[in-house]
Tab-separated table of C-alpha atoms in Angstrom:
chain	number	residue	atom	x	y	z
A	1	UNK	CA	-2.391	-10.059	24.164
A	2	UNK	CA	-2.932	-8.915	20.792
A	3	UNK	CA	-6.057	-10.049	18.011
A	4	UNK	CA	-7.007	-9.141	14.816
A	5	UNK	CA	-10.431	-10.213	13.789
A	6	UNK	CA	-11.754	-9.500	10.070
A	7	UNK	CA	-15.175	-9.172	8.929
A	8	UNK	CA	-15.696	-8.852	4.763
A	9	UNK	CA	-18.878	-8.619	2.498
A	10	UNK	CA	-19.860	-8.067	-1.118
A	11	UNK	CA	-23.193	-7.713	-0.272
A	12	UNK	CA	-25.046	-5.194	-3.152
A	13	UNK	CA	-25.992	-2.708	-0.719
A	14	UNK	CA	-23.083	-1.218	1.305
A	15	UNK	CA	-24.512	-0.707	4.711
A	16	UNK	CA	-25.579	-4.155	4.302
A	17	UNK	CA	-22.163	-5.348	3.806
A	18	UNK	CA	-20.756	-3.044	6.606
A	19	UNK	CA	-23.470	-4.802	8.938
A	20	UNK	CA	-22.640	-8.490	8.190
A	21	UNK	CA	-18.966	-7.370	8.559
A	22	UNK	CA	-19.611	-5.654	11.894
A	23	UNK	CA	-21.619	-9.287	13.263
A	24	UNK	CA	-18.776	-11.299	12.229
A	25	UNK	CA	-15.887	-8.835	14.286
A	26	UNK	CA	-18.424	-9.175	16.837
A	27	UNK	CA	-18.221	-12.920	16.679
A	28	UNK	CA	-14.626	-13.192	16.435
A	29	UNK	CA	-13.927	-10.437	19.529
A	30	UNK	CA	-16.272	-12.272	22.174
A	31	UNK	CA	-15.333	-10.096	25.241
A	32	UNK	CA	-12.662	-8.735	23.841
A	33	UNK	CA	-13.416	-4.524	23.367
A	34	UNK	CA	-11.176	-3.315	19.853
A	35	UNK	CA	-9.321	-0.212	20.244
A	36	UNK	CA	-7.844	0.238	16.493
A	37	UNK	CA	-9.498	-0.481	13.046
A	38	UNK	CA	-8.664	-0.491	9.422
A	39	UNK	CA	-11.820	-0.089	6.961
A	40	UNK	CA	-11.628	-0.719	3.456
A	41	UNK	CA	-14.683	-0.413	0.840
A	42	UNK	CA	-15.811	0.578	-2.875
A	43	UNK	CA	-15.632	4.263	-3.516
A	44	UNK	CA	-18.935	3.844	-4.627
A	45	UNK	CA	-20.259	3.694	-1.477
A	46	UNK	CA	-21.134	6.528	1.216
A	47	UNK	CA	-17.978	5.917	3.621
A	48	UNK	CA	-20.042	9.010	6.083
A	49	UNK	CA	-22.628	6.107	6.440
A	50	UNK	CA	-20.629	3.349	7.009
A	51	UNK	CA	-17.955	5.288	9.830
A	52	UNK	CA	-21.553	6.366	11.558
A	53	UNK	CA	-22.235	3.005	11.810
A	54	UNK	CA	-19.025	1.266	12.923
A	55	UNK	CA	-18.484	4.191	15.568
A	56	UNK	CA	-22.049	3.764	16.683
A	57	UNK	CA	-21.210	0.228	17.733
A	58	UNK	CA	-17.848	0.965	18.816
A	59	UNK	CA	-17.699	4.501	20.482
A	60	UNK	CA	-13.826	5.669	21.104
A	61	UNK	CA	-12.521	3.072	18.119
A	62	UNK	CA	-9.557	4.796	16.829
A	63	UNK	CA	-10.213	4.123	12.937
A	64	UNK	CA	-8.345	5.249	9.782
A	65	UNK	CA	-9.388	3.633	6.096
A	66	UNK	CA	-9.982	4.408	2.507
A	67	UNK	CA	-11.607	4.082	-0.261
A	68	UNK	CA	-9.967	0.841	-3.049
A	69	UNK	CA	-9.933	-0.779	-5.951
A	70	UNK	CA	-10.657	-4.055	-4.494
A	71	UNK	CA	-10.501	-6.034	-1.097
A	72	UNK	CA	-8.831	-9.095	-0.089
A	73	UNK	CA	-9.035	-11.099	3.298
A	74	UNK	CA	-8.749	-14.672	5.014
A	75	UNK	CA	-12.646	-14.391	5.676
A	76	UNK	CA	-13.665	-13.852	2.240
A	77	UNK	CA	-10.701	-13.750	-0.247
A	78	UNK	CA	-10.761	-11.276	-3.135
A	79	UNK	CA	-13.378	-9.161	-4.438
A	80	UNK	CA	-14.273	-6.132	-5.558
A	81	UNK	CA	-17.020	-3.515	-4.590
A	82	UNK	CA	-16.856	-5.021	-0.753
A	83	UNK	CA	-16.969	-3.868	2.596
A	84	UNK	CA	-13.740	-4.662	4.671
A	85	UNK	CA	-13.610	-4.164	8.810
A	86	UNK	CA	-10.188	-5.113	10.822
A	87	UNK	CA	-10.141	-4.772	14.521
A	88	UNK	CA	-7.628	-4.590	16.832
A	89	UNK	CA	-7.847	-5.689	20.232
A	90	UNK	CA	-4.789	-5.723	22.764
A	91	UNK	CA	-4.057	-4.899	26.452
A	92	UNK	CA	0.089	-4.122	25.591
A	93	UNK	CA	-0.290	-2.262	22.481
A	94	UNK	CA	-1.886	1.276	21.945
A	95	UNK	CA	-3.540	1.676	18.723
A	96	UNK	CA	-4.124	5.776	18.318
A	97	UNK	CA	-5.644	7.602	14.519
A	98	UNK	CA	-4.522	10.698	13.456
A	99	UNK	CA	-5.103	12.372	10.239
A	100	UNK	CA	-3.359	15.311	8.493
A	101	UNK	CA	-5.104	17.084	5.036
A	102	UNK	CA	-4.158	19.571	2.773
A	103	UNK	CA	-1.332	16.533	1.711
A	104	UNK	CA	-0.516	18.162	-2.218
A	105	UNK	CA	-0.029	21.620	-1.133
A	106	UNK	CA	2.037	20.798	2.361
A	107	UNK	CA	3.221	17.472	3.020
A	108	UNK	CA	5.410	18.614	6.288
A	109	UNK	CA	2.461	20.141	7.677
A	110	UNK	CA	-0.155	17.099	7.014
A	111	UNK	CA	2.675	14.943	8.502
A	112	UNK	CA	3.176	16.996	11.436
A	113	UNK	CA	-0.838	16.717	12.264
A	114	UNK	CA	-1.455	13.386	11.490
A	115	UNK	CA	1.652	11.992	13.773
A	116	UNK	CA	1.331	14.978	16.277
A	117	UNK	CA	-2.637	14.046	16.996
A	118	UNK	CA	-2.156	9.898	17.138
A	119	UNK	CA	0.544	10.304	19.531
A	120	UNK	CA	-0.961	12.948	21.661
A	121	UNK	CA	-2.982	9.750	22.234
A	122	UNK	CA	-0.248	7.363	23.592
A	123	UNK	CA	2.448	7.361	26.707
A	124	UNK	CA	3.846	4.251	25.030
A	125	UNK	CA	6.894	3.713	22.733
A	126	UNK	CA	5.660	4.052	18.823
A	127	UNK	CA	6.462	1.018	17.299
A	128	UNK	CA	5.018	0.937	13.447
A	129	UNK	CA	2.776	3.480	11.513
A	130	UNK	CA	0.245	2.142	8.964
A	131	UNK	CA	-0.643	5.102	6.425
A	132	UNK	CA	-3.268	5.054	3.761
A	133	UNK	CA	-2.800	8.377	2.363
A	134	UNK	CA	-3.899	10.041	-1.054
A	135	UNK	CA	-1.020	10.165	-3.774
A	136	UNK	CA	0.694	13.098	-5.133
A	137	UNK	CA	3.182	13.570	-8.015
A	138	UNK	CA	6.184	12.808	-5.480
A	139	UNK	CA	5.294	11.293	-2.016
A	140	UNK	CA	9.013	10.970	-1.043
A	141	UNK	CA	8.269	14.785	1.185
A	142	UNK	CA	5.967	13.086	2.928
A	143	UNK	CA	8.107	9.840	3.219
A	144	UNK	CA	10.681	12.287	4.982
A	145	UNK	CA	8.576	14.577	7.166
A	146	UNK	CA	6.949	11.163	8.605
A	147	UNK	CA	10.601	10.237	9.370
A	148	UNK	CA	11.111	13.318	10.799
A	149	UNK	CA	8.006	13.243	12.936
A	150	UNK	CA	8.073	9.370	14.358
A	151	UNK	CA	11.879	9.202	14.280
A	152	UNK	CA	14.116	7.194	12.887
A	153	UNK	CA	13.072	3.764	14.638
A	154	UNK	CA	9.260	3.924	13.481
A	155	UNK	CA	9.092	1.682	9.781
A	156	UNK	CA	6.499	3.754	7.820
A	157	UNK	CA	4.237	0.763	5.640
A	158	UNK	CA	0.734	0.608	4.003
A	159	UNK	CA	-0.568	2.017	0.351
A	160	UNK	CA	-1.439	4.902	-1.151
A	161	UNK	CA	-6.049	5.516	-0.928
A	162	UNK	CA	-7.259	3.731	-4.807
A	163	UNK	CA	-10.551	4.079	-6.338
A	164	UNK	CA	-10.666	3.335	-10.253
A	165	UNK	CA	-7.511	3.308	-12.516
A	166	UNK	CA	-9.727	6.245	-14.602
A	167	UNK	CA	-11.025	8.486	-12.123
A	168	UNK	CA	-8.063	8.232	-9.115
A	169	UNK	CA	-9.699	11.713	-7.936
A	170	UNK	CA	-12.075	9.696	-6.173
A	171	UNK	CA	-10.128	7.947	-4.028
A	172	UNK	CA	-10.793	9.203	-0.587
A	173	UNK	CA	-9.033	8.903	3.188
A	174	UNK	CA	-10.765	7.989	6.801
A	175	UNK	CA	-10.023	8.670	10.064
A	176	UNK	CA	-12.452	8.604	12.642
A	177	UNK	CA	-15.156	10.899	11.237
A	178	UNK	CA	-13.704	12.627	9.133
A	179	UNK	CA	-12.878	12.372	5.139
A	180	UNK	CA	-10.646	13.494	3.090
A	181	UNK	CA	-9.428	13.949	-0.632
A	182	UNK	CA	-6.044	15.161	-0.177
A	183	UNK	CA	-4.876	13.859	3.796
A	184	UNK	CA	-2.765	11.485	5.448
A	185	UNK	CA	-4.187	9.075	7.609
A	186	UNK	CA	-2.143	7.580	9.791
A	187	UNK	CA	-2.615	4.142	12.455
A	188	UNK	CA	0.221	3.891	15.012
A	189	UNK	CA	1.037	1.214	17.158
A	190	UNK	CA	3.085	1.874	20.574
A	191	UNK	CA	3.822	-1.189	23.132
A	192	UNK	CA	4.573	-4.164	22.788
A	193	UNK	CA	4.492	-4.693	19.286
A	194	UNK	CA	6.535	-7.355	16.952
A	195	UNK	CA	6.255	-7.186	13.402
A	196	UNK	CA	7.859	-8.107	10.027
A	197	UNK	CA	7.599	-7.076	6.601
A	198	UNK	CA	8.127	-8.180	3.025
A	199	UNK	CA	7.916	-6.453	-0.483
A	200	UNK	CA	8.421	-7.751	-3.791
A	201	UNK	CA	7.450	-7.730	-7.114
A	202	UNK	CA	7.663	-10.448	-9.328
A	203	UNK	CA	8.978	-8.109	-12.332
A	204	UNK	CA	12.996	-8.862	-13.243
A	205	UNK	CA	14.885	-6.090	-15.327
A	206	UNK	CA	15.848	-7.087	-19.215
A	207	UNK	CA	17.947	-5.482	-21.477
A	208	UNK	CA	20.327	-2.564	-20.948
A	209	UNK	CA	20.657	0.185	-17.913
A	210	UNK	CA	19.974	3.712	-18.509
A	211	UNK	CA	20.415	7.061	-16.878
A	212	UNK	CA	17.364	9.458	-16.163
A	213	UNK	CA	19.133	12.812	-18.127
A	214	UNK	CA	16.020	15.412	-17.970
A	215	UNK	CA	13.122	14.638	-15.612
A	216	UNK	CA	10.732	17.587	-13.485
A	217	UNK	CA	8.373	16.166	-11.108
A	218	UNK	CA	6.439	13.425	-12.690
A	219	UNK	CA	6.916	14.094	-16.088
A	220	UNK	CA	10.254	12.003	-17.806
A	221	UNK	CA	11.201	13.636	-20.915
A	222	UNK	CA	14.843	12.723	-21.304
A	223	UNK	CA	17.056	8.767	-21.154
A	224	UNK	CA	20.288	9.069	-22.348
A	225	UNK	CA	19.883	12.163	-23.634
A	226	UNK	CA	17.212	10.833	-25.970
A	227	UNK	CA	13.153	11.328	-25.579
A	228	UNK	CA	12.097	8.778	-23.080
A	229	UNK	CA	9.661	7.398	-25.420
A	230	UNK	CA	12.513	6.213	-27.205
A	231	UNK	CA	13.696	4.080	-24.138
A	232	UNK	CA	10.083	1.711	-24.928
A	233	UNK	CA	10.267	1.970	-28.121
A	234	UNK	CA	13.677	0.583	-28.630
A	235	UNK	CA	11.928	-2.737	-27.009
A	236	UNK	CA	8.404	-2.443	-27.631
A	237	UNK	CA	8.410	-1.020	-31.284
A	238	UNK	CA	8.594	1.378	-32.959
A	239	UNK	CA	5.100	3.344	-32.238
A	240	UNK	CA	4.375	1.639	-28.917
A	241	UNK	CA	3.142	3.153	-26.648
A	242	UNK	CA	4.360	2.771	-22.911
A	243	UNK	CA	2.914	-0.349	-21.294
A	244	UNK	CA	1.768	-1.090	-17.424
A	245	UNK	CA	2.850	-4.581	-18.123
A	246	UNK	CA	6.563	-3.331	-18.408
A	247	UNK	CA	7.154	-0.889	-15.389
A	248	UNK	CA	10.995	0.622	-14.800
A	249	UNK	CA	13.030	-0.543	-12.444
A	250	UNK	CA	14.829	2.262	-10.387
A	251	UNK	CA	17.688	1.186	-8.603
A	252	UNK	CA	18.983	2.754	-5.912
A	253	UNK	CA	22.490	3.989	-5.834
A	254	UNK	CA	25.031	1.716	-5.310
A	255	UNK	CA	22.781	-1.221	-5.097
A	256	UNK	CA	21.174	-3.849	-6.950
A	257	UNK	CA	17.728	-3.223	-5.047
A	258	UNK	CA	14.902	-1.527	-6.841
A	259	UNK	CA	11.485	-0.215	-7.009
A	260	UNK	CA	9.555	0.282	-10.005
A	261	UNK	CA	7.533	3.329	-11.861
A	262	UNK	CA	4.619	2.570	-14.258
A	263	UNK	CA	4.472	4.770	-17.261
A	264	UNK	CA	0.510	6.107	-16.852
A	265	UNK	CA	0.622	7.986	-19.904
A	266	UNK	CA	3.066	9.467	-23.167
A	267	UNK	CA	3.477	12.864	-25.388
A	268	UNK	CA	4.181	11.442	-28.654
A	269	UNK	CA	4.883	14.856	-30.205
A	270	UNK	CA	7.709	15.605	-27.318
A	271	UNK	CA	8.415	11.729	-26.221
A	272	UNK	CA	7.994	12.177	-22.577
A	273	UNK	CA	6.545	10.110	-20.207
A	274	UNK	CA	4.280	10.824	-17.589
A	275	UNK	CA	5.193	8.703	-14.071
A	276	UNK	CA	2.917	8.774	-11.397
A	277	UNK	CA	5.094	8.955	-7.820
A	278	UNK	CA	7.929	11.117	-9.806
A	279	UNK	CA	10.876	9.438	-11.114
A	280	UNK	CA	14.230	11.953	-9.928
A	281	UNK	CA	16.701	13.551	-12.341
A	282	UNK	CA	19.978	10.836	-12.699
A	283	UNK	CA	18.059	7.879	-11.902
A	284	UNK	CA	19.385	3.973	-12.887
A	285	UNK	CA	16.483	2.449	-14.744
A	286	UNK	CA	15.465	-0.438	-16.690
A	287	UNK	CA	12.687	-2.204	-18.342
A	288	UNK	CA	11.470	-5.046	-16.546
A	289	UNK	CA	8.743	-7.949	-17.897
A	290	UNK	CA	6.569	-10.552	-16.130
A	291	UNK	CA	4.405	-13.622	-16.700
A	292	UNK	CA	1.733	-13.726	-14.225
A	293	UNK	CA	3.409	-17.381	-12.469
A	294	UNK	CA	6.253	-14.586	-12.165
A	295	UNK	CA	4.050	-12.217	-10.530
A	296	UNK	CA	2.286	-15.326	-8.399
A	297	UNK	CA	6.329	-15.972	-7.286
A	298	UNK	CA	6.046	-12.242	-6.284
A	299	UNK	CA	3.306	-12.318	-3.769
A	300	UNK	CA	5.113	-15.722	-2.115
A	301	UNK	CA	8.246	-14.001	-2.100
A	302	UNK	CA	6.626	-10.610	0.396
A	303	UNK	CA	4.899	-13.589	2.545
A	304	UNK	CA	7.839	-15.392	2.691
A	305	UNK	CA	10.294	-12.263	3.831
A	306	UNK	CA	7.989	-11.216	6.480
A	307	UNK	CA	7.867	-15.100	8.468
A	308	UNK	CA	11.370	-15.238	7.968
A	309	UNK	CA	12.438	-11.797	9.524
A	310	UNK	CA	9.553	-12.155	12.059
A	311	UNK	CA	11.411	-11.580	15.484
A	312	UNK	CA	12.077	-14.273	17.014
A	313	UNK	CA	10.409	-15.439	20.856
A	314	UNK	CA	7.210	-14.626	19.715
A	315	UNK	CA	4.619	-15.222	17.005
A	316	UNK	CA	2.304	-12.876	14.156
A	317	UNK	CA	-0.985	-13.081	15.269
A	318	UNK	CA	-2.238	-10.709	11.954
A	319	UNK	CA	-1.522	-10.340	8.651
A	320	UNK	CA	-1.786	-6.902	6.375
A	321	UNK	CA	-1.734	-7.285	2.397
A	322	UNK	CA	-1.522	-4.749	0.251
A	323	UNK	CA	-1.410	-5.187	-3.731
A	324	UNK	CA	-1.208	-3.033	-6.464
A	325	UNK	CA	-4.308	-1.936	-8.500
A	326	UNK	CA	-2.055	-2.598	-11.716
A	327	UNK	CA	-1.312	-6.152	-10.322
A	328	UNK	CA	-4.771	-6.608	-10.519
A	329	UNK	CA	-4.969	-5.533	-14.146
A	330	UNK	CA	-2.068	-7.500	-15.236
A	331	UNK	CA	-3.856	-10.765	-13.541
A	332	UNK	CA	-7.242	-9.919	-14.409
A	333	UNK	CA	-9.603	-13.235	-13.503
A	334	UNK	CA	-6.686	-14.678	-11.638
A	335	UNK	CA	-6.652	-11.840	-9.306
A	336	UNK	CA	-7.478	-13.880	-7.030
A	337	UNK	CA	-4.521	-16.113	-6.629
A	338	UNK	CA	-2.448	-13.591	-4.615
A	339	UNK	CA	-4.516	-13.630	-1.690
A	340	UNK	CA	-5.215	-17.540	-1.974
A	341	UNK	CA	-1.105	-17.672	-2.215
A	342	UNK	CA	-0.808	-15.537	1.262
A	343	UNK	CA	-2.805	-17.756	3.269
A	344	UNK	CA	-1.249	-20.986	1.841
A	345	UNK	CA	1.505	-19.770	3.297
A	346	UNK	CA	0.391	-18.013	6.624
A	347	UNK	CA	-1.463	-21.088	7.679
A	348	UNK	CA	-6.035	-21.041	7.717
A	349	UNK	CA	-6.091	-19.788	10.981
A	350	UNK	CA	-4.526	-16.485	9.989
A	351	UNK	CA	-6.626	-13.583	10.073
A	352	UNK	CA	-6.041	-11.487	6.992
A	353	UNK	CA	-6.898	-8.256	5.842
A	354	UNK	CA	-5.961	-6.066	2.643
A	355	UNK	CA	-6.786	-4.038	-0.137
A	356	UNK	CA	-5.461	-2.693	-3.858
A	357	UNK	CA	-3.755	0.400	-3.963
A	358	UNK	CA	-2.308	3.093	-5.860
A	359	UNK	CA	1.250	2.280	-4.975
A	360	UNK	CA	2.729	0.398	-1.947
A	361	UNK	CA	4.529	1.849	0.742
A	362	UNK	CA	7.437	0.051	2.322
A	363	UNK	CA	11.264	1.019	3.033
A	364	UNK	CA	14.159	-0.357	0.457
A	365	UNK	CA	16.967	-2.530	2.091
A	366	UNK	CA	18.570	0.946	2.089
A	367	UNK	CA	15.979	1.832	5.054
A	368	UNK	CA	14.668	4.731	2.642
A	369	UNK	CA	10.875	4.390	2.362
A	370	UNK	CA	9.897	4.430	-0.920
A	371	UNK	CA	6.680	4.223	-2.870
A	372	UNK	CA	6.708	1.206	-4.758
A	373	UNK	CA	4.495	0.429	-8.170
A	374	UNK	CA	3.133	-3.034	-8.716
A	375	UNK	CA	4.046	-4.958	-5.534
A	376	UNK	CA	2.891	-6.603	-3.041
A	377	UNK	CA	3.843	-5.445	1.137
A	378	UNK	CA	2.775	-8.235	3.377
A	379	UNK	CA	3.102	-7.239	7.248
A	380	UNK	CA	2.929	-9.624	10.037
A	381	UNK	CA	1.452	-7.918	13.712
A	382	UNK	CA	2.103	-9.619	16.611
A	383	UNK	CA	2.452	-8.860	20.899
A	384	UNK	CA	6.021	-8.983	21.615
């Protein structure tokens, strides 16, 4: 057996919210006792408060979250400034927390504590880690020390802990009691487990392929041996500044498959380009465009991948969404669509739970785990 129930409010007052979402898990489990949880909410809320009072009512939960820039679910669609609650409830499938800080300064080490303490937890098989964790100028260290720690078999998905587009310092990580600013929270499941994934984007590469020539962390300052401010402006204008609506594409080598990097920010007396998530030295890349029906064919697309590769002999019971916070901007009042889109497609009965990030984290076709800008992951959970 495996359930996920979902409880969601936008009520004004936070602990408000968290208790109508606590009454309606309650509703959904009946007799059933949770033993994982996801928990979304503003970051203008107290999350101390609201983790008191969900561990109050369920002592033992193992429970990892973060702050976001908005909320979506099957029990209440999209909004922002909510209060989000997903339980898990199963009598094949451990559900352990496990939560690593001090992420910027040593991603090996949060990796090793995070994954060391959630399967210290577990005698079972780990099947699939869900990570929320708080973004750093190039995640791909922790992408590998996660690999190193799960092993090779364990598929690595969630998104990186949002708050607002102009303050992501706030953006803050849960597990259990304790929060963080600069951790890796991380939600393994051991047993039983089937699942399936999808992640796509909606964005299609236009005009001519370039070669990253001088690049050192996240900051881009060379294409084709030219200032990569040059690279927009040769579509975009002269004078234009670089635009969230037109993200790179990064291919990876020897494939057609990519992942794409949002310019945050330019220096228009050196014409570099600042990339949040790091773009590496000798990359592929190409400008890509979008109409939002594009971006709508996006969101069906991740559904869409993850029924399809869902093993076969048995059937999702859950479904996790995660969207980028510069999806939302693109979209603006038609935000809303994506998550209205997902459960077309998963059926009403679905339960559904997600949130907007600051990136999304899935593997490439490659198996490499990337962190992906302006996409949307859609997982499908299921007993095996």
């Amino acid at each position: 057996m495996f359930r996920m129930v979902v409880g969601h409010s936008a009520d004004v007052d936070a602990g408000d919210a968290l208790g109508e979402a606590l009454e309606q898990c309650a509703r959904e489990l009946g007799d059933d006792v949770p033993r994982g949880g996801l928990l979304f909410s503003t970051h203008e809320a107290d999350p101390a408060g609201l983790i008191a009072a969900v561990l109050a009512v369920y002592p033992g939960l193992e429970l990892i979250g973060s702050t976001s820039a908005a909320e979506m679910s099957s029990a209440l669609g999209f909004q922002e400034g909510s209060v989000m609650l997903a339980l898990f409830a199963s009598d094949s499938i451990d559900i352990t927390a496990g939560l690593g800080s001090g992420l910027h300064t040593d991603p090996a080490g949060a990796a090793r504590d995070a994954v060391g303490e959630a399967l210290g937890k577990t005698g079972r098989e780990a099947k699939l880690c869900i990570t929320v964790p708080a973004v750093g100028a190039d995640p791909l260290p922790l992408f590998e020390a996660l690999r190193r720690e799960l092993g090779d078999g364990v598929v690595v998905l969630g998104g990186g802990s949002s708050a607002t587009i102009g303050d992501p310092d706030r953006a803050r990580q849960f597990c259990n009691d304790r929060i963080v600013g600069d951790g890796v929270p991380v939600l393994i499941f051991s047993g039983a487990l089937s699942y399936s994934f999808g992640v796509e984007t909606g964005w299609r590469p236009v005009g001519k392929r370039a070669k990253v020539t001088l690049a050192s962390g996240n900051v881009v300052q060379e294409i084709d041996g030219r200032p990569a401010l040059e690279f927009y402006e040769r579509y975009l204008g002269a004078g234009a500044a670089v635009a969230p609506a037109n993200p790179l594409a990064v291919f990876e080598e020897g494939s057609e498959d990519f992942y794409l990097r949002v310019a945050a920010s330019h220096d228009a007396a050196t014409g570099s380009i600042l990339v949040r998530g790091g773009l590496p030295q000798d990359a592929t890349v190409q400008l890509t465009v979008a109409m939002a029906d594009e971006i709508f064919d996006g969101a069906k697309a991740a559904v869409q991948k993850a029924l399809k590769t869902f093993p076969s002999g048995s059937d999702p019971g859950a479904a996790l969404i995660v969207s980028c916070v510069i999806r939302k901007l693109v979209l603006g009042t038609r935000t809303g669509h994506e998550i209205e889109i997902a459960r077309t497609e998963l059926g009403g009965a679905m339960p559904i739970c997600g949130f907007y990030s600051f990136g999304e984290i899935a593997p490439m076709e490659s198996g490499v785990t990337r962190l992906h800008h302006e996409a949307m992951v859609a997982v499908l959970l299921g007993a095996a």
